PDB file of C-alpha atoms and ligand atoms in Angstrom:
ATOM      1  CA  MET H   1     113.487 101.561  83.716  1.00 52.00           C
ATOM      2  CA  ALA H   2     113.076 105.064  82.623  1.00 61.00           C
ATOM      3  CA  THR H   3     110.844 107.444  85.068  1.00 75.00           C
ATOM      4  CA  ILE H   4     108.690 110.205  84.505  1.00 82.00           C
ATOM      5  CA  ASP H   5     110.622 112.549  85.952  1.00 90.00           C
ATOM      6  CA  ASN H   6     114.868 111.798  86.893  1.00 88.00           C
ATOM      7  CA  LEU H   7     113.951 109.834  90.287  1.00 95.00           C
ATOM      8  CA  PRO H   8     114.353 106.464  91.262  1.00 95.00           C
ATOM      9  CA  THR H   9     111.608 103.601  90.479  1.00 96.00           C
ATOM     10  CA  LEU H  10     108.671 103.210  93.209  1.00 96.00           C
ATOM     11  CA  ARG H  11     109.751  99.760  93.434  1.00 96.00           C
ATOM     12  CA  GLU H  12     113.634 101.136  94.054  1.00 96.00           C
ATOM     13  CA  VAL H  13     112.400 103.835  96.439  1.00 97.00           C
ATOM     14  CA  ILE H  14     109.957 101.331  98.844  1.00 97.00           C
ATOM     15  CA  GLU H  15     113.293  98.711  98.789  1.00 96.00           C
ATOM     16  CA  THR H  16     116.208 101.773  99.586  1.00 96.00           C
ATOM     17  CA  HIS H  17     113.654 103.344 101.934  1.00 95.00           C
ATOM     18  CA  GLN H  18     112.462  99.859 103.165  1.00 95.00           C
ATOM     19  CA  LEU H  19     108.577 100.559 103.074  1.00 96.00           C
ATOM     20  CA  ALA H  20     107.142  97.110 103.136  1.00 96.00           C
ATOM     21  CA  ALA H  21     103.272  97.828 103.063  1.00 96.00           C
ATOM     22  CA  LYS H  22     101.550  98.378 106.270  1.00 96.00           C
ATOM     23  CA  LYS H  23      97.948  96.513 106.312  1.00 94.00           C
ATOM     24  CA  SER H  24      96.949  98.869 108.842  1.00 94.00           C
ATOM     25  CA  LEU H  25      97.145 101.949 107.257  1.00 95.00           C
ATOM     26  CA  GLY H  26      95.092 100.568 104.007  1.00 94.00           C
ATOM     27  CA  GLN H  27      98.971 100.513 102.331  1.00 96.00           C
ATOM     28  CA  ASN H  28      98.187  99.154  98.073  1.00 97.00           C
ATOM     29  CA  PHE H  29     100.556 101.324  96.433  1.00 97.00           C
ATOM     30  CA  LEU H  30     100.731 101.867  92.697  1.00 97.00           C
ATOM     31  CA  LEU H  31     104.087 101.496  91.369  1.00 96.00           C
ATOM     32  CA  ASP H  32     103.254 102.208  87.646  1.00 96.00           C
ATOM     33  CA  LEU H  33     104.279 105.606  86.873  1.00 96.00           C
ATOM     34  CA  ASN H  34     102.749 105.855  83.786  1.00 95.00           C
ATOM     35  CA  LEU H  35      99.234 104.850  85.225  1.00 97.00           C
ATOM     36  CA  THR H  36      99.734 107.184  88.074  1.00 97.00           C
ATOM     37  CA  ALA H  37      99.954 109.944  85.772  1.00 97.00           C
ATOM     38  CA  LYS H  38      97.058 108.902  83.911  1.00 97.00           C
ATOM     39  CA  ILE H  39      95.026 108.922  87.331  1.00 98.00           C
ATOM     40  CA  ALA H  40      95.808 112.359  87.872  1.00 98.00           C
ATOM     41  CA  ARG H  41      95.166 113.488  83.975  1.00 97.00           C
ATOM     42  CA  GLN H  42      91.467 112.395  85.383  1.00 98.00           C
ATOM     43  CA  ALA H  43      91.537 115.523  87.725  1.00 98.00           C
ATOM     44  CA  GLY H  44      91.561 118.096  84.635  1.00 96.00           C
ATOM     45  CA  ASP H  45      94.266 120.645  83.799  1.00 95.00           C
ATOM     46  CA  LEU H  46      95.782 121.152  86.892  1.00 97.00           C
ATOM     47  CA  SER H  47      98.219 123.693  85.558  1.00 94.00           C
ATOM     48  CA  GLY H  48      96.098 126.456  87.491  1.00 94.00           C
ATOM     49  CA  SER H  49      95.236 124.640  90.786  1.00 97.00           C
ATOM     50  CA  ASP H  50      96.728 123.555  93.970  1.00 98.00           C
ATOM     51  CA  VAL H  51      96.439 120.263  94.809  1.00 98.00           C
ATOM     52  CA  LEU H  52      95.435 118.254  97.894  1.00 98.00           C
ATOM     53  CA  GLU H  53      96.567 114.965  97.964  1.00 98.00           C
ATOM     54  CA  ILE H  54      95.898 112.637 100.793  1.00 97.00           C
ATOM     55  CA  GLY H  55      97.686 109.420 101.548  1.00 97.00           C
ATOM     56  CA  PRO H  56     100.919 109.891  99.408  1.00 98.00           C
ATOM     57  CA  GLY H  57     102.926 107.055 100.611  1.00 98.00           C
ATOM     58  CA  PRO H  58     106.006 106.284  98.396  1.00 98.00           C
ATOM     59  CA  GLY H  59     105.118 109.339  96.251  1.00 98.00           C
ATOM     60  CA  GLY H  60     103.717 107.604  92.508  1.00 98.00           C
ATOM     61  CA  LEU H  61     100.505 109.590  92.507  1.00 98.00           C
ATOM     62  CA  THR H  62     102.435 112.684  93.537  1.00 98.00           C
ATOM     63  CA  ARG H  63     104.994 112.105  91.326  1.00 98.00           C
ATOM     64  CA  GLY H  64     102.067 112.342  88.458  1.00 97.00           C
ATOM     65  CA  LEU H  65     100.381 115.380  89.530  1.00 98.00           C
ATOM     66  CA  LEU H  66     103.607 117.304  89.795  1.00 97.00           C
ATOM     67  CA  ALA H  67     104.340 115.673  86.524  1.00 96.00           C
ATOM     68  CA  GLU H  68     101.392 116.964  85.143  1.00 95.00           C
ATOM     69  CA  GLY H  69     101.893 120.203  86.076  1.00 96.00           C
ATOM     70  CA  ALA H  70     100.009 121.361  89.274  1.00 97.00           C
ATOM     71  CA  ARG H  71     100.964 124.440  90.808  1.00 97.00           C
ATOM     72  CA  LYS H  72     101.932 122.857  93.608  1.00 98.00           C
ATOM     73  CA  VAL H  73     100.940 119.688  95.406  1.00 98.00           C
ATOM     74  CA  LEU H  74     100.450 119.563  99.668  1.00 98.00           C
ATOM     75  CA  ALA H  75     100.543 115.931 100.369  1.00 98.00           C
ATOM     76  CA  ILE H  76      99.140 114.710 104.132  1.00 97.00           C
ATOM     77  CA  GLU H  77     100.903 110.919 105.329  1.00 97.00           C
ATOM     78  CA  LYS H  78     100.220 109.115 108.207  1.00 97.00           C
ATOM     79  CA  ASP H  79     102.992 106.920 107.823  1.00 97.00           C
ATOM     80  CA  ALA H  80     106.357 108.858 109.068  1.00 98.00           C
ATOM     81  CA  ARG H  81     108.215 106.365 107.105  1.00 98.00           C
ATOM     82  CA  CYS H  82     107.377 108.229 103.533  1.00 98.00           C
ATOM     83  CA  ALA H  83     108.833 111.500 105.344  1.00 98.00           C
ATOM     84  CA  PRO H  84     112.687 110.835 103.142  1.00 97.00           C
ATOM     85  CA  VAL H  85     111.399 109.931 100.283  1.00 97.00           C
ATOM     86  CA  LEU H  86     108.320 113.238  99.877  1.00 98.00           C
ATOM     87  CA  GLU H  87     111.778 115.048 100.755  1.00 98.00           C
ATOM     88  CA  GLU H  88     113.656 113.708  97.533  1.00 97.00           C
ATOM     89  CA  ILE H  89     110.586 114.676  95.449  1.00 98.00           C
ATOM     90  CA  ALA H  90     110.397 117.848  96.865  1.00 98.00           C
ATOM     91  CA  GLU H  91     114.234 118.320  95.966  1.00 97.00           C
ATOM     92  CA  THR H  92     113.191 117.748  92.402  1.00 96.00           C
ATOM     93  CA  TYR H  93     110.484 119.937  92.030  1.00 96.00           C
ATOM     94  CA  PRO H  94     111.145 123.079  94.001  1.00 96.00           C
ATOM     95  CA  GLY H  95     108.470 125.273  95.764  1.00 96.00           C
ATOM     96  CA  GLN H  96     105.936 122.954  94.665  1.00 97.00           C
ATOM     97  CA  LEU H  97     105.892 120.268  96.921  1.00 98.00           C
ATOM     98  CA  GLU H  98     104.913 120.445 100.520  1.00 98.00           C
ATOM     99  CA  PHE H  99     103.596 117.461 102.704  1.00 98.00           C
ATOM    100  CA  ILE H 100     102.492 117.260 106.121  1.00 97.00           C
ATOM    101  CA  ILE H 101     103.385 113.875 108.177  1.00 98.00           C
ATOM    102  CA  GLY H 102     100.048 113.515 109.842  1.00 97.00           C
ATOM    103  CA  ASP H 103      96.371 112.141 110.641  1.00 96.00           C
ATOM    104  CA  ALA H 104      94.433 113.737 107.079  1.00 96.00           C
ATOM    105  CA  LEU H 105      91.329 113.613 109.774  1.00 95.00           C
ATOM    106  CA  ALA H 106      92.769 115.929 112.136  1.00 96.00           C
ATOM    107  CA  VAL H 107      95.223 118.317 109.878  1.00 94.00           C
ATOM    108  CA  ASP H 108      93.464 121.638 108.602  1.00 92.00           C
ATOM    109  CA  PRO H 109      95.046 121.768 105.097  1.00 90.00           C
ATOM    110  CA  LEU H 110      93.731 125.138 104.372  1.00 90.00           C
ATOM    111  CA  GLN H 111      96.519 126.978 105.810  1.00 87.00           C
ATOM    112  CA  SER H 112      99.021 126.509 102.900  1.00 87.00           C
ATOM    113  CA  LEU H 113      96.612 126.256  99.320  1.00 96.00           C
ATOM    114  CA  GLN H 114      95.463 128.689  97.574  1.00 96.00           C
ATOM    115  CA  LYS H 115      92.222 128.513  95.266  1.00 97.00           C
ATOM    116  CA  PRO H 116      91.528 127.171  93.270  1.00 97.00           C
ATOM    117  CA  ILE H 117      92.375 123.612  95.129  1.00 98.00           C
ATOM    118  CA  ARG H 118      91.826 120.092  93.829  1.00 98.00           C
ATOM    119  CA  VAL H 119      91.863 117.310  95.708  1.00 98.00           C
ATOM    120  CA  VAL H 120      93.441 114.108  94.549  1.00 98.00           C
ATOM    121  CA  ALA H 121      93.775 111.064  96.392  1.00 97.00           C
ATOM    122  CA  ASN H 122      94.528 107.198  96.353  1.00 95.00           C
ATOM    123  CA  LEU H 123      92.486 106.987  99.718  1.00 87.00           C
ATOM    124  CA  PRO H 124      93.321 104.410 102.383  1.00 81.00           C
ATOM    125  CA  TYR H 125      90.044 102.579 102.415  1.00 73.00           C
ATOM    126  CA  ASN H 126      89.819 102.915 106.140  1.00 72.00           C
ATOM    127  CA  VAL H 127      89.528 106.581 105.874  1.00 91.00           C
ATOM    128  CA  GLY H 128      88.324 107.143 102.540  1.00 94.00           C
ATOM    129  CA  THR H 129      84.157 107.289 102.902  1.00 95.00           C
ATOM    130  CA  GLU H 130      84.625 109.296 106.055  1.00 96.00           C
ATOM    131  CA  LEU H 131      86.870 112.098 104.226  1.00 97.00           C
ATOM    132  CA  LEU H 132      84.229 111.990 101.157  1.00 97.00           C
ATOM    133  CA  VAL H 133      81.454 112.618 103.770  1.00 96.00           C
ATOM    134  CA  ARG H 134      83.651 115.889 105.146  1.00 97.00           C
ATOM    135  CA  TRP H 135      84.066 117.194 102.239  1.00 97.00           C
ATOM    136  CA  LEU H 136      80.663 117.269 101.452  1.00 98.00           C
ATOM    137  CA  THR H 137      79.348 118.202 103.976  1.00 97.00           C
ATOM    138  CA  PRO H 138      81.458 121.726 105.218  1.00 96.00           C
ATOM    139  CA  LYS H 139      79.923 124.485 107.266  1.00 94.00           C
ATOM    140  CA  GLN H 140      79.160 126.681 104.312  1.00 93.00           C
ATOM    141  CA  TRP H 141      78.722 125.966 100.510  1.00 96.00           C
ATOM    142  CA  PRO H 142      80.533 126.212  97.886  1.00 97.00           C
ATOM    143  CA  PRO H 143      83.435 124.217  99.553  1.00 98.00           C
ATOM    144  CA  PHE H 144      87.198 125.192  99.556  1.00 97.00           C
ATOM    145  CA  TRP H 145      87.519 122.171  96.450  1.00 98.00           C
ATOM    146  CA  ASP H 146      86.667 122.727  93.161  1.00 98.00           C
ATOM    147  CA  SER H 147      86.478 118.918  92.641  1.00 98.00           C
ATOM    148  CA  LEU H 148      87.772 115.644  94.746  1.00 98.00           C
ATOM    149  CA  THR H 149      89.408 112.475  92.063  1.00 98.00           C
ATOM    150  CA  LEU H 150      89.059 109.752  94.394  1.00 98.00           C
ATOM    151  CA  MET H 151      90.353 105.939  94.234  1.00 98.00           C
ATOM    152  CA  PHE H 152      87.715 104.029  96.286  1.00 97.00           C
ATOM    153  CA  GLN H 153      86.799 100.546  96.542  1.00 96.00           C
ATOM    154  CA  LYS H 154      84.912  99.779  93.366  1.00 97.00           C
ATOM    155  CA  GLU H 155      81.957  99.311  95.220  1.00 97.00           C
ATOM    156  CA  VAL H 156      82.115 102.727  97.015  1.00 97.00           C
ATOM    157  CA  ALA H 157      82.564 104.283  93.510  1.00 98.00           C
ATOM    158  CA  LEU H 158      78.941 102.545  92.869  1.00 98.00           C
ATOM    159  CA  ARG H 159      77.513 103.820  95.783  1.00 98.00           C
ATOM    160  CA  ILE H 160      78.686 107.471  94.536  1.00 98.00           C
ATOM    161  CA  VAL H 161      77.316 107.560  90.960  1.00 98.00           C
ATOM    162  CA  ALA H 162      74.061 105.008  91.993  1.00 98.00           C
ATOM    163  CA  THR H 163      70.699 105.835  90.436  1.00 98.00           C
ATOM    164  CA  PRO H 164      67.081 105.326  92.253  1.00 98.00           C
ATOM    165  CA  GLY H 165      66.212 101.442  92.037  1.00 96.00           C
ATOM    166  CA  SER H 166      69.402  99.956  92.245  1.00 96.00           C
ATOM    167  CA  LYS H 167      70.853  98.451  95.122  1.00 95.00           C
ATOM    168  CA  ALA H 168      73.935 100.903  95.758  1.00 98.00           C
ATOM    169  CA  TYR H 169      71.414 103.684  95.835  1.00 98.00           C
ATOM    170  CA  GLY H 170      71.431 105.425  99.511  1.00 98.00           C
ATOM    171  CA  ARG H 171      72.503 108.471 101.250  1.00 98.00           C
ATOM    172  CA  LEU H 172      76.168 108.286  99.668  1.00 98.00           C
ATOM    173  CA  ALA H 173      74.487 108.964  96.082  1.00 98.00           C
ATOM    174  CA  LEU H 174      72.242 111.259  97.375  1.00 98.00           C
ATOM    175  CA  LEU H 175      74.540 113.487  99.313  1.00 98.00           C
ATOM    176  CA  SER H 176      77.196 113.381  96.251  1.00 98.00           C
ATOM    177  CA  GLN H 177      75.007 113.656  93.534  1.00 98.00           C
ATOM    178  CA  TRP H 178      73.514 116.705  95.606  1.00 98.00           C
ATOM    179  CA  ARG H 179      76.673 119.365  95.193  1.00 98.00           C
ATOM    180  CA  ALA H 180      78.443 117.715  92.703  1.00 98.00           C
ATOM    181  CA  ASP H 181      78.203 116.094  88.926  1.00 98.00           C
ATOM    182  CA  VAL H 182      80.024 112.675  89.884  1.00 98.00           C
ATOM    183  CA  GLN H 183      81.151 110.188  87.332  1.00 98.00           C
ATOM    184  CA  ILE H 184      83.921 106.953  87.597  1.00 98.00           C
ATOM    185  CA  MET H 185      86.264 107.581  85.558  1.00 98.00           C
ATOM    186  CA  MET H 186      88.160 104.286  85.468  1.00 98.00           C
ATOM    187  CA  GLU H 187      88.273 101.062  87.086  1.00 98.00           C
ATOM    188  CA  LEU H 188      91.299  99.434  88.077  1.00 98.00           C
ATOM    189  CA  PRO H 189      91.665  95.776  89.097  1.00 98.00           C
ATOM    190  CA  PRO H 190      93.702  94.348  91.846  1.00 98.00           C
ATOM    191  CA  GLU H 191      97.066  93.304  90.236  1.00 98.00           C
ATOM    192  CA  ALA H 192      97.379  97.163  89.759  1.00 98.00           C
ATOM    193  CA  PHE H 193      98.034  97.444  93.451  1.00 97.00           C
ATOM    194  CA  THR H 194     101.238  96.227  95.656  1.00 97.00           C
ATOM    195  CA  PRO H 195     100.487  94.397  97.605  1.00 96.00           C
ATOM    196  CA  PRO H 196      97.137  93.869  95.610  1.00 97.00           C
ATOM    197  CA  PRO H 197      94.155  94.161  98.112  1.00 96.00           C
ATOM    198  CA  LYS H 198      90.813  91.736  97.404  1.00 95.00           C
ATOM    199  CA  VAL H 199      88.910  94.169  96.008  1.00 96.00           C
ATOM    200  CA  HIS H 200      88.636  95.921  92.902  1.00 97.00           C
ATOM    201  CA  SER H 201      89.064  99.440  92.368  1.00 97.00           C
ATOM    202  CA  ALA H 202      87.888 102.671  90.522  1.00 98.00           C
ATOM    203  CA  VAL H 203      88.745 106.306  90.503  1.00 98.00           C
ATOM    204  CA  VAL H 204      85.277 108.835  90.711  1.00 98.00           C
ATOM    205  CA  HIS H 205      85.572 112.562  90.092  1.00 98.00           C
ATOM    206  CA  LEU H 206      83.196 114.598  91.909  1.00 98.00           C
ATOM    207  CA  LYS H 207      83.254 118.753  90.249  1.00 98.00           C
ATOM    208  CA  MET H 208      81.386 120.868  92.931  1.00 98.00           C
ATOM    209  CA  LEU H 209      78.095 122.620  91.927  1.00 98.00           C
ATOM    210  CA  PRO H 210      78.383 125.880  92.861  1.00 98.00           C
ATOM    211  CA  GLU H 211      74.556 125.110  94.197  1.00 97.00           C
ATOM    212  CA  PRO H 212      72.726 122.294  95.107  1.00 98.00           C
ATOM    213  CA  ARG H 213      71.296 120.770  92.758  1.00 98.00           C
ATOM    214  CA  PHE H 214      67.822 121.386  94.086  1.00 98.00           C
ATOM    215  CA  PRO H 215      67.373 123.877  97.061  1.00 98.00           C
ATOM    216  CA  ALA H 216      66.423 121.825 100.643  1.00 98.00           C
ATOM    217  CA  ASN H 217      67.723 122.141 103.717  1.00 97.00           C
ATOM    218  CA  ALA H 218      70.950 120.108 104.479  1.00 97.00           C
ATOM    219  CA  LYS H 219      70.241 118.977 107.873  1.00 96.00           C
ATOM    220  CA  VAL H 220      67.180 118.459 107.330  1.00 98.00           C
ATOM    221  CA  LEU H 221      67.545 116.147 103.999  1.00 98.00           C
ATOM    222  CA  SER H 222      70.072 114.206 106.017  1.00 97.00           C
ATOM    223  CA  ARG H 223      67.726 113.389 108.514  1.00 98.00           C
ATOM    224  CA  LEU H 224      65.256 111.985 106.114  1.00 98.00           C
ATOM    225  CA  THR H 225      67.611 110.088 104.327  1.00 98.00           C
ATOM    226  CA  ALA H 226      68.526 108.709 106.853  1.00 98.00           C
ATOM    227  CA  ALA H 227      65.867 107.556 108.605  1.00 98.00           C
ATOM    228  CA  ALA H 228      64.818 106.539 104.750  1.00 98.00           C
ATOM    229  CA  PHE H 229      67.249 104.753 103.895  1.00 98.00           C
ATOM    230  CA  ASN H 230      67.988 102.942 107.600  1.00 97.00           C
ATOM    231  CA  GLN H 231      64.751 101.026 106.735  1.00 95.00           C
ATOM    232  CA  ARG H 232      64.770 101.050 103.422  1.00 93.00           C
ATOM    233  CA  ARG H 233      62.748  97.668 102.709  1.00 93.00           C
ATOM    234  CA  LYS H 234      59.362  99.350 104.664  1.00 97.00           C
ATOM    235  CA  MET H 235      56.926 101.847 103.368  1.00 98.00           C
ATOM    236  CA  LEU H 236      58.336 105.421 103.545  1.00 98.00           C
ATOM    237  CA  ARG H 237      54.834 106.044 105.537  1.00 97.00           C
ATOM    238  CA  ALA H 238      56.498 103.428 108.174  1.00 97.00           C
ATOM    239  CA  SER H 239      60.049 104.260 108.436  1.00 98.00           C
ATOM    240  CA  LEU H 240      59.047 108.323 108.314  1.00 98.00           C
ATOM    241  CA  LYS H 241      56.868 107.829 110.666  1.00 95.00           C
ATOM    242  CA  GLY H 242      57.765 110.966 113.488  1.00 92.00           C
ATOM    243  CA  GLN H 243      59.571 112.604 110.973  1.00 96.00           C
ATOM    244  CA  ALA H 244      57.211 115.703 111.248  1.00 95.00           C
ATOM    245  CA  PRO H 245      53.404 115.982 111.955  1.00 95.00           C
ATOM    246  CA  ASP H 246      51.439 114.806 109.213  1.00 96.00           C
ATOM    247  CA  MET H 247      53.736 113.012 107.363  1.00 97.00           C
ATOM    248  CA  GLU H 248      51.848 111.024 105.214  1.00 97.00           C
ATOM    249  CA  ASP H 249      50.008 114.774 103.440  1.00 97.00           C
ATOM    250  CA  ARG H 250      53.899 115.837 102.949  1.00 98.00           C
ATOM    251  CA  LEU H 251      55.203 112.390 101.141  1.00 98.00           C
ATOM    252  CA  VAL H 252      52.247 113.553  99.281  1.00 98.00           C
ATOM    253  CA  ALA H 253      52.772 117.098  98.422  1.00 98.00           C
ATOM    254  CA  ALA H 254      56.080 116.594  97.416  1.00 98.00           C
ATOM    255  CA  GLY H 255      54.679 113.954  94.765  1.00 98.00           C
ATOM    256  CA  ILE H 256      55.724 110.876  96.731  1.00 98.00           C
ATOM    257  CA  LYS H 257      53.205 108.040  97.224  1.00 98.00           C
ATOM    258  CA  PRO H 258      53.333 107.179 100.977  1.00 98.00           C
ATOM    259  CA  THR H 259      53.451 103.511  99.732  1.00 98.00           C
ATOM    260  CA  GLN H 260      56.880 104.028  98.095  1.00 98.00           C
ATOM    261  CA  ARG H 261      60.117 102.853  99.184  1.00 98.00           C
ATOM    262  CA  ALA H 262      63.487 105.177 100.095  1.00 98.00           C
ATOM    263  CA  GLU H 263      65.484 103.662  96.997  1.00 97.00           C
ATOM    264  CA  GLU H 264      62.543 104.170  94.548  1.00 97.00           C
ATOM    265  CA  ILE H 265      62.672 107.700  95.217  1.00 98.00           C
ATOM    266  CA  SER H 266      64.998 110.762  93.498  1.00 98.00           C
ATOM    267  CA  LEU H 267      66.937 113.010  94.052  1.00 98.00           C
ATOM    268  CA  GLU H 268      64.705 115.785  93.376  1.00 98.00           C
ATOM    269  CA  LYS H 269      61.874 114.566  95.279  1.00 98.00           C
ATOM    270  CA  PHE H 270      63.997 113.802  98.358  1.00 98.00           C
ATOM    271  CA  CYS H 271      64.489 117.567  98.443  1.00 98.00           C
ATOM    272  CA  ALA H 272      61.017 118.462  97.412  1.00 98.00           C
ATOM    273  CA  LEU H 273      60.238 116.106 100.868  1.00 98.00           C
ATOM    274  CA  ALA H 274      63.158 118.232 103.011  1.00 98.00           C
ATOM    275  CA  ARG H 275      61.087 121.688 101.630  1.00 98.00           C
ATOM    276  CA  GLU H 276      58.222 120.007 102.635  1.00 98.00           C
ATOM    277  CA  VAL H 277      58.945 119.294 105.974  1.00 98.00           C
ATOM    278  CA  GLU H 278      60.372 122.403 106.989  1.00 96.00           C
ATOM    279  CA  LYS H 279      57.146 124.447 106.481  1.00 93.00           C
ATOM    280  CA  GLY H 280      56.921 123.349 109.937  1.00 75.00           C
TER     281      GLY H 280
HETATM  282  N1  LIG Y 301      99.127 107.494  96.833  1.00 66.85           N
HETATM  283  C1  LIG Y 301      99.750 106.191  97.256  1.00 66.85           C
HETATM  284  C2  LIG Y 301      99.640 105.230  95.845  1.00 66.85           C
HETATM  285  O1  LIG Y 301      98.945 105.714  95.011  1.00 66.85           O
HETATM  286  O2  LIG Y 301     100.450 104.263  95.649  1.00 66.85           O
HETATM  287  C3  LIG Y 301      99.620 105.778  98.610  1.00 66.85           C
HETATM  288  C4  LIG Y 301      97.730 105.165  98.451  1.00 66.85           C
HETATM  289  S1  LIG Y 301      97.403 103.576  99.989  1.00 66.85           S
HETATM  290  C5  LIG Y 301      95.994 102.909  99.069  1.00 66.85           C
HETATM  291  C6  LIG Y 301      97.162 104.881 101.350  1.00 66.85           C
HETATM  292  C7  LIG Y 301      97.717 105.975 101.926  1.00 66.85           C
HETATM  293  O3  LIG Y 301      97.300 106.837 102.534  1.00 66.85           O
HETATM  294  C8  LIG Y 301      99.243 105.009 102.648  1.00 66.85           C
HETATM  295  O4  LIG Y 301     100.449 106.072 102.062  1.00 66.85           O
HETATM  296  C9  LIG Y 301      98.842 105.077 103.767  1.00 66.85           C
HETATM  297  O5  LIG Y 301     100.017 105.586 104.884  1.00 66.85           O
HETATM  298  C10 LIG Y 301      98.098 106.771 103.763  1.00 66.85           C
HETATM  299  N2  LIG Y 301      97.140 106.830 105.093  1.00 66.85           N
HETATM  300  C11 LIG Y 301      96.633 105.731 105.989  1.00 66.85           C
HETATM  301  N3  LIG Y 301      95.604 106.495 106.802  1.00 66.85           N
HETATM  302  C12 LIG Y 301      95.573 107.861 106.688  1.00 66.85           C
HETATM  303  C13 LIG Y 301      95.468 109.124 107.314  1.00 66.85           C
HETATM  304  N4  LIG Y 301      94.611 108.843 108.679  1.00 66.85           N
HETATM  305  N5  LIG Y 301      95.819 110.540 106.964  1.00 66.85           N
HETATM  306  C14 LIG Y 301      96.962 110.408 106.084  1.00 66.85           C
HETATM  307  N6  LIG Y 301      97.342 109.444 105.719  1.00 66.85           N
HETATM  308  C15 LIG Y 301      97.045 108.437 105.935  1.00 66.85           C
END
């Protein structure tokens, strides 16, 4: 079968290198190179960007990113069995693919990447949300990345794009939408993967905002939204009691009724409340 490059098909790669999927590493591979190229395209024009990929596995998405013209790809993979496969891809795209065998939660990728940087990944489900939160909460804003194009379980993707009043609305929606424009680009059924996971998946694109959408102190906003959503059924006057003196007055000053619940409150109002609380 023809591929998007001159390399063997992904089925052949997996057989040759005996890459039986390991559940412990969240390995659900994409074997259709037309699909991986399509996912790569969701990140926009890659020709002028370096790409950070987490979890390349047998390299389907990596090959999609390179075929779609990424200036350079740095891939971080925990499973050392993948090294020979990634080496083969690197030889086909001289100077364009670097890889590190290591844990993405522990490796600092920035040394060998030039801006603009896009992150594109079919994330291992067990570390996906943790990485997303890290990328959204760096010490300084703007962050190192321009966009994140990430495959998640559909349920997590829905939490990222959720709006007030929905069950999925919560801290992940607020954090993501405070600092990025967010959009679900495509959905994938379990059968798209080998082996198929139990759940549906979706690709989310997050485009970094140079400034957060509304002014607020990140720590105060995070503390308030944690307290509000940890008791999401309670009225805010109860869930936020103790977060600051005269909390009910501050809620009112931010345009929020103290009897409202967390899931009814927009990002703009949470930011207004964070500013009221910061007044001391
Ligand atoms: N990108 C490939 C694809 O689309 O077919 C594989 C995706 S698979 C869902 C997730 C990949 O992440 C696996 O290759 C797994 O070994 C790797 N992985 C799991 N935990 C990791 C970690 N902490 N750091 C880096 N890679 C990890």
